[in-house]
Amino acid sequence: MNIQFTCQDALFALDNQKVENGKKDAEAALQTVLNKTGRGNDFLGWVTLPSDVTEQEIIDLETVTAHLVEKSEVVVVVGIGGSYLGARAVIEALQHSFAPYVKGKYPHILYAGNNISEDYLHDLLEVLDCKDYSVVVISKSGTTTEPALAFRILKEHCEKKYGVEAAKERIVAITDKARGALKTLADKEGYPTFVIPDDVGGRYSVLTPVGLLPIALAGFDILQLLQGARDMQKFVAEHPAYDENPVLQYALIRNLLYGNGLKVELVASFEPQLFYFIEWFKQLFGESEGKEHKGIFPAGAIFSTDLHSLGQYIQEGTRQMFETVLAIDAVHHRVNIPEDAENLDNLNYLQHRTIHEINQIARKGTCLAHVDGQVPNLCITVPEINEYHLGELIYFFEMSCAVSGYMLGVNPFDQPGVEAYKKNMFRLLGKPGV
Ligand code: PA5
């Protein structure tokens, strides 16, 4: 287990006795997940996904990946929420920071179906006019309006560009095994199809084909990703005691901070490529815990960028948040700070240091300042960003979220509130039957 969790800088906001009393609750919540005895227990397929994946499933993913990679400079992943954020989180964490400007062996991954912006779709089609591309359309229900709308437009574009039959060679659907409009459409058109298991909800589905196919298409090692998750799965199952399990520690501490009136968790990273990983976190925790008028509001920040926008608020605004820093021990590259005899910028004192060392010191300085400003600080550290550690982190957060949701007393696996905007939208659009 390579993930470290520390909460020393939050102790000032915690009552020792409450921590001691809460340990048993965290341990019990974990058993509720593992024994499938809690609310939403028909959506616990993700618990054993890493170890359940079969060789045949990997072969099928690799076969489709090879086929699409050969044909495509670009792959458009169509999906929203849990049907897109996990893939994007991993791809953006691993890919070159300026991926569109770097030509590699694998297609660039673009995204659609997560907004209803006409200009966005127009611009996407303009790019696709002059690129060879494929489409992976993902929707568990197969009925979500945003991806369905984007896919209708992309399907037509693809058929016009390549011809109706050849377009079928460029479209893959990932959906329910039997239900939904996307399943009906995929069967009728004969698209290759992958199934999202019944017992895995959208935001817990990154280790199914929903995440694995796009991640493989981007050229990343899904076996390593699964191995990291599998090792974390094993660790969690073999460490049911609070004192030896950081998943339980994180779940309990954040619940105690929430109980003390800190309703916002600001997840921050000093690595911009983790922006979408934090977006994935926000969805996982926000949709799992924000119900019954309860739950921590998950927010995100990338530092130093946001230290010059949100930093003032974090330091001195309303005291309603705690901070969880996602820290990375090592980076992959070295950029030298050049010598400058004139030293007009007064930076010679940094000359023999690495950029990463300066970033780490910025992190320490920031955390100290925020703790001084009464913002309790939690820190989750991984050795580096790679497939294996991302797999560990994904499982770490999925399990923490489930345990935390049960400790909060909600069903972490449903999302009834998401329907409200849809009802209004359908009524206002005049959808038949609504
Ligand atoms: O986590 C969830 O269940 C949701 O965020 C869904 O993933 C999202 O609403 C998209 O749903 P679907 O895959 O059915 O299109």
XYZ file of C-alpha atoms and ligand atoms in Angstrom:
449
model
C 0.000 0.000 0.000
C 1.638 3.162 -1.176
C -0.891 5.760 -0.118
C -0.095 7.753 2.984
C -2.782 9.597 4.884
C -1.894 12.210 7.491
C -4.158 14.318 9.643
C -1.802 15.863 12.241
C -2.629 19.307 10.893
C -6.316 18.733 11.539
C -5.959 17.586 15.140
C -6.484 21.096 16.492
C -10.069 20.931 15.169
C -10.793 17.428 16.465
C -11.888 16.105 19.812
C -9.695 13.113 20.767
C -12.527 11.330 22.454
C -14.700 11.638 19.355
C -11.898 10.174 17.244
C -11.583 7.234 19.662
C -15.355 6.673 19.722
C -15.625 6.992 15.951
C -13.078 4.267 15.175
C -15.610 1.510 15.802
C -18.182 3.272 13.600
C -15.700 3.466 10.724
C -14.805 -0.195 11.150
C -18.501 -1.131 11.238
C -19.205 0.923 8.104
C -16.450 -0.945 6.260
C -17.995 -4.264 7.255
C -21.376 -3.010 6.048
C -19.800 -2.420 2.636
C -17.881 -5.699 2.515
C -20.787 -7.814 3.800
C -23.272 -5.993 1.560
C -25.709 -5.314 4.373
C -26.250 -1.554 3.925
C -28.470 0.693 1.827
C -27.881 0.455 -1.899
C -26.273 -2.955 -1.517
C -27.309 -3.978 -5.017
C -24.709 -1.463 -6.302
C -21.625 -2.956 -4.706
C -20.154 -4.652 -7.775
C -17.275 -2.132 -7.741
C -15.936 -3.608 -4.458
C -14.508 -6.659 -6.220
C -14.223 -5.274 -9.769
C -10.399 -5.155 -9.769
C -10.105 -8.838 -8.910
C -13.168 -9.914 -10.933
C -11.965 -8.712 -14.320
C -11.289 -11.705 -16.568
C -8.558 -12.345 -19.108
C -11.217 -12.534 -21.813
C -12.477 -9.046 -20.888
C -8.948 -7.673 -21.227
C -8.462 -9.434 -24.575
C -11.753 -7.970 -25.867
C -10.717 -4.482 -24.749
C -7.292 -4.858 -26.347
C -8.777 -6.119 -29.627
C -11.151 -3.163 -29.959
C -8.392 -0.777 -28.849
C -6.003 -2.043 -31.541
C -8.730 -1.749 -34.182
C -9.638 1.849 -33.295
C -6.066 3.027 -32.711
C -5.162 1.908 -36.202
C -7.990 3.959 -37.754
C -8.023 7.083 -35.586
C -6.074 10.240 -34.975
C -8.812 11.252 -32.552
C -11.306 9.298 -30.442
C -14.365 11.145 -29.160
C -15.589 9.793 -25.829
C -19.290 10.637 -25.501
C -20.653 10.494 -21.955
C -21.454 12.517 -18.849
C -20.864 12.176 -15.097
C -19.689 8.713 -14.187
C -19.760 7.743 -17.838
C -16.845 10.043 -18.632
C -15.102 11.603 -15.645
C -13.137 8.529 -14.522
C -11.614 8.016 -17.959
C -10.771 11.697 -18.286
C -9.283 11.787 -14.781
C -6.823 9.020 -15.591
C -6.044 10.113 -19.150
C -5.369 13.735 -18.221
C -3.257 12.679 -15.237
C -1.046 10.519 -17.448
C -0.915 12.254 -20.803
C 1.522 14.921 -21.929
C 0.482 18.287 -20.498
C 0.219 19.647 -24.039
C -1.112 16.477 -25.640
C -2.836 18.099 -28.646
C 0.536 19.514 -29.739
C 2.433 16.231 -29.481
C 2.066 13.578 -32.137
C 2.292 10.090 -30.697
C 1.326 6.552 -31.541
C -2.099 6.823 -29.912
C -5.128 8.960 -30.784
C -5.979 12.126 -28.901
C -9.052 11.733 -26.768
C -11.705 14.431 -27.057
C -14.942 14.553 -25.108
C -18.568 15.261 -25.965
C -21.969 14.736 -24.402
C -21.066 16.420 -21.107
C -22.609 19.772 -22.052
C -25.290 21.137 -24.394
C -23.178 23.888 -25.888
C -23.855 24.398 -29.577
C -20.557 26.226 -30.098
C -18.639 23.376 -28.452
C -20.274 20.845 -30.774
C -19.710 23.049 -33.795
C -16.020 23.409 -32.971
C -15.678 19.682 -32.362
C -17.218 18.882 -35.757
C -14.865 21.374 -37.370
C -11.900 19.495 -35.882
C -13.367 16.129 -36.902
C -13.827 17.343 -40.495
C -10.087 17.104 -40.950
C -9.109 14.225 -38.643
C -9.659 10.502 -38.874
C -11.698 9.636 -35.844
C -13.761 7.083 -33.942
C -16.481 7.442 -31.334
C -16.942 5.630 -28.027
C -20.440 6.350 -26.741
C -21.046 5.547 -23.075
C -24.304 5.613 -21.142
C -25.422 3.091 -18.562
C -29.083 4.036 -18.757
C -28.762 4.611 -22.479
C -31.268 7.434 -22.172
C -29.301 10.434 -20.861
C -30.132 13.434 -23.033
C -26.732 15.156 -23.260
C -24.723 12.196 -24.608
C -27.653 10.964 -26.727
C -27.887 14.372 -28.420
C -24.131 14.597 -29.019
C -24.051 11.039 -30.334
C -26.868 11.651 -32.801
C -24.854 14.544 -34.254
C -21.559 12.614 -34.284
C -23.163 9.518 -35.809
C -24.512 11.577 -38.688
C -21.143 13.288 -39.178
C -19.301 9.975 -39.112
C -21.724 8.347 -41.577
C -21.447 11.293 -43.968
C -17.669 11.311 -43.751
C -17.003 7.565 -44.026
C -20.262 6.080 -45.342
C -22.911 4.287 -43.291
C -21.225 0.873 -43.273
C -17.683 2.131 -42.658
C -18.945 4.346 -39.804
C -20.030 1.188 -37.984
C -16.369 0.183 -37.854
C -15.616 3.393 -35.989
C -18.303 3.380 -33.315
C -18.276 1.440 -30.038
C -21.085 1.526 -27.477
C -20.719 0.912 -23.736
C -24.065 0.478 -22.020
C -26.420 -1.793 -20.122
C -26.603 -5.434 -21.197
C -30.293 -5.231 -22.150
C -32.016 -1.902 -21.425
C -32.063 1.564 -22.910
C -32.179 3.373 -26.229
C -28.409 3.130 -26.737
C -28.540 -0.657 -26.412
C -31.389 -0.811 -28.966
C -29.479 1.466 -31.347
C -26.175 -0.410 -30.941
C -27.870 -3.762 -31.595
C -29.643 -2.452 -34.660
C -26.477 -0.876 -36.114
C -24.275 -3.800 -35.084
C -21.743 -1.688 -33.146
C -19.246 -3.563 -30.970
C -20.614 -3.241 -27.450
C -19.253 -3.517 -23.924
C -21.508 -4.029 -20.942
C -21.632 -1.972 -17.742
C -22.478 -4.437 -14.965
C -25.906 -3.974 -13.345
C -24.389 -3.694 -9.884
C -21.899 -0.901 -10.702
C -23.191 2.686 -10.650
C -21.816 5.335 -13.019
C -19.444 7.086 -10.616
C -17.970 3.760 -9.470
C -17.493 2.470 -13.028
C -14.029 3.686 -14.032
C -12.585 0.160 -13.707
C -15.190 -1.282 -16.108
C -14.945 -0.742 -19.899
C -16.407 2.746 -19.208
C -12.958 3.851 -18.075
C -10.738 1.058 -19.313
C -11.504 1.381 -23.037
C -10.835 5.143 -23.329
C -7.750 4.813 -21.114
C -6.382 1.992 -23.284
C -7.178 4.001 -26.439
C -5.096 6.864 -25.065
C -2.173 4.436 -24.808
C -2.093 3.784 -21.077
C -1.543 0.511 -19.273
C -4.899 -0.715 -17.977
C -3.297 -3.832 -16.481
C -1.175 -1.670 -14.181
C -4.202 0.458 -13.315
C -6.147 -2.663 -12.370
C -3.159 -4.082 -10.468
C -2.968 -0.947 -8.303
C -6.696 -1.141 -7.602
C -6.473 -4.881 -6.922
C -3.666 -4.401 -4.398
C -5.703 -1.714 -2.657
C -8.778 -3.971 -2.662
C -6.715 -6.699 -0.978
C -5.208 -4.264 1.521
C -8.606 -2.921 2.542
C -10.107 -6.399 2.953
C -7.117 -7.537 5.030
C -6.975 -4.456 7.291
C -10.362 -4.082 8.962
C -8.951 -2.171 11.969
C -9.067 1.636 11.964
C -5.508 2.137 13.180
C -4.012 0.260 10.254
C -6.341 1.384 7.460
C -6.014 4.906 5.952
C -9.338 4.456 4.117
C -11.124 4.351 7.468
C -8.992 7.134 8.912
C -9.813 9.484 6.044
C -13.522 8.588 6.154
C -13.782 9.172 9.904
C -11.739 12.361 10.106
C -13.666 14.072 7.293
C -16.968 13.108 8.967
C -15.792 14.500 12.310
C -14.691 17.750 10.691
C -18.094 17.950 8.997
C -19.746 17.350 12.368
C -17.764 20.340 13.680
C -19.426 22.611 11.154
C -16.879 22.372 8.324
C -19.220 21.727 5.430
C -16.764 22.168 2.551
C -13.843 19.912 1.642
C -11.387 21.627 -0.646
C -9.326 18.998 -2.463
C -6.157 20.619 -3.713
C -3.220 19.508 -5.807
C -0.044 21.241 -6.833
C 0.025 19.225 -10.087
C -2.258 20.636 -12.808
C -2.602 17.265 -14.507
C -4.706 16.165 -11.516
C -7.418 18.719 -12.335
C -9.756 16.071 -13.743
C -8.868 13.599 -11.018
C -10.261 16.170 -8.591
C -13.310 16.590 -10.858
C -13.829 12.822 -10.615
C -13.464 13.043 -6.817
C -16.036 15.847 -6.709
C -18.559 13.757 -8.589
C -17.862 10.606 -6.582
C -18.298 12.272 -3.213
C -20.829 14.949 -4.180
C -23.277 12.549 -5.785
C -22.745 9.889 -3.117
C -23.079 12.023 0.008
C -25.077 15.114 -0.906
C -28.607 14.009 -0.059
C -31.253 14.165 2.656
C -30.025 17.749 3.260
C -26.669 16.394 4.423
C -23.158 15.969 3.113
C -19.835 17.732 2.678
C -19.675 20.012 -0.375
C -16.673 18.789 -2.398
C -14.659 21.586 -3.976
C -11.402 21.513 -5.905
C -8.373 23.689 -6.489
C -5.103 23.551 -8.382
C -2.259 25.400 -6.691
C -0.371 27.642 -7.268
C -2.995 28.782 -9.827
C -5.845 29.021 -7.340
C -3.696 30.458 -4.551
C -3.918 33.630 -6.605
C -7.707 33.428 -6.881
C -9.226 31.350 -4.064
C -6.179 31.704 -1.804
C -7.421 34.858 -0.126
C -10.784 33.247 0.684
C -9.195 30.050 1.974
C -6.903 32.049 4.236
C -9.347 34.594 5.608
C -12.900 34.008 4.367
C -15.806 32.305 6.166
C -14.385 29.456 8.285
C -16.377 26.596 6.791
C -13.830 24.371 5.090
C -11.112 21.856 5.586
C -8.518 21.057 2.985
C -7.372 17.695 1.615
C -4.114 17.956 -0.265
C -3.306 15.356 -2.891
C 0.492 15.293 -2.749
C 2.919 13.638 -5.162
C 6.395 12.641 -3.926
C 8.269 12.394 -7.225
C 7.862 13.803 -10.719
C 9.092 12.264 -13.964
C 11.163 15.024 -15.495
C 13.749 17.606 -14.566
C 13.842 21.199 -15.793
C 17.003 23.073 -14.823
C 16.910 26.590 -13.450
C 19.530 28.385 -15.560
C 22.406 30.361 -14.081
C 22.173 34.089 -14.503
C 25.185 36.155 -13.493
C 23.212 39.394 -13.563
C 20.465 38.063 -11.267
C 18.122 40.884 -12.228
C 15.131 38.726 -11.245
C 16.733 37.984 -7.834
C 16.233 34.249 -8.295
C 19.837 33.079 -7.892
C 19.000 31.771 -4.413
C 16.900 29.068 -6.124
C 19.511 28.090 -8.671
C 20.614 24.785 -7.196
C 17.122 23.598 -6.411
C 14.729 21.636 -8.621
C 11.368 23.025 -9.698
C 9.713 20.100 -7.928
C 11.567 20.890 -4.714
C 10.285 24.470 -4.925
C 6.756 23.142 -5.570
C 7.005 20.854 -2.531
C 8.122 23.783 -0.397
C 5.247 25.870 -1.787
C 2.948 23.048 -0.667
C 4.404 22.997 2.854
C 4.228 26.786 3.113
C 0.645 26.794 1.887
C -0.485 24.105 4.316
C 1.182 25.919 7.231
C -0.528 29.164 6.252
C -3.939 27.526 5.888
C -3.620 25.738 9.234
C -2.655 29.099 10.783
C -5.839 30.430 9.198
C -7.830 27.690 11.026
C -8.313 25.463 7.972
C -7.676 21.879 9.091
C -5.401 20.089 6.669
C -5.486 16.447 5.597
C -2.858 15.070 3.247
C -3.001 12.059 0.944
C 0.368 11.287 -0.606
C 1.294 8.943 -3.460
C 4.849 8.225 -4.637
C 4.257 9.415 -8.224
C 1.573 9.705 -10.875
C 1.414 6.483 -12.871
C -1.188 3.880 -13.766
C -0.484 1.711 -10.738
C -0.793 4.499 -8.161
C -3.853 5.960 -9.886
C -5.451 2.499 -9.596
C -4.662 2.503 -5.881
C -6.048 6.014 -5.460
C -9.261 5.218 -7.335
C -10.028 2.282 -5.088
C -8.935 4.235 -2.002
C -11.415 7.026 -2.759
C -14.234 4.698 -3.848
C -14.012 2.753 -0.604
C -13.558 5.888 1.533
C -16.634 7.356 -0.111
C -18.775 4.293 0.567
C -17.595 4.075 4.204
C -18.007 7.813 4.688
C -21.512 7.754 3.171
C -22.605 4.977 5.503
C -21.117 6.851 8.476
C -23.129 9.888 7.414
C -26.268 7.740 7.277
C -27.071 8.066 3.562
C -27.237 5.654 0.646
C -23.958 6.405 -1.178
C -25.055 4.608 -4.341
C -28.130 6.458 -5.566
C -28.617 9.967 -6.962
C -32.331 10.817 -6.788
C -31.657 14.561 -6.826
C -30.202 14.497 -10.344
C -33.696 13.906 -11.751
C -35.056 17.317 -10.692
C -33.375 19.403 -13.405
C -34.200 16.787 -16.028
C -37.928 16.913 -15.225
C -37.989 20.680 -15.673
C -35.901 20.543 -18.827
C -38.124 17.880 -20.407
C -41.287 19.747 -19.447
C -39.925 23.007 -20.853
C -38.790 21.245 -24.033
C -42.194 19.590 -24.427
C -40.871 16.029 -24.375
C -43.738 13.670 -25.271
C -45.136 11.796 -22.280
C -43.706 14.166 -19.650
O -22.801 8.314 -11.177
C -23.831 8.287 -11.844
O -24.623 7.337 -11.790
C -24.166 9.409 -12.799
O -23.244 10.442 -12.720
C -24.198 8.889 -14.233
O -22.936 8.352 -14.548
C -24.536 9.994 -15.208
O -25.755 10.591 -14.849
C -24.652 9.439 -16.634
O -25.608 8.428 -16.683
P -25.672 7.404 -17.866
O -24.419 6.608 -17.879
O -26.880 6.568 -17.587
O -25.819 8.196 -19.142
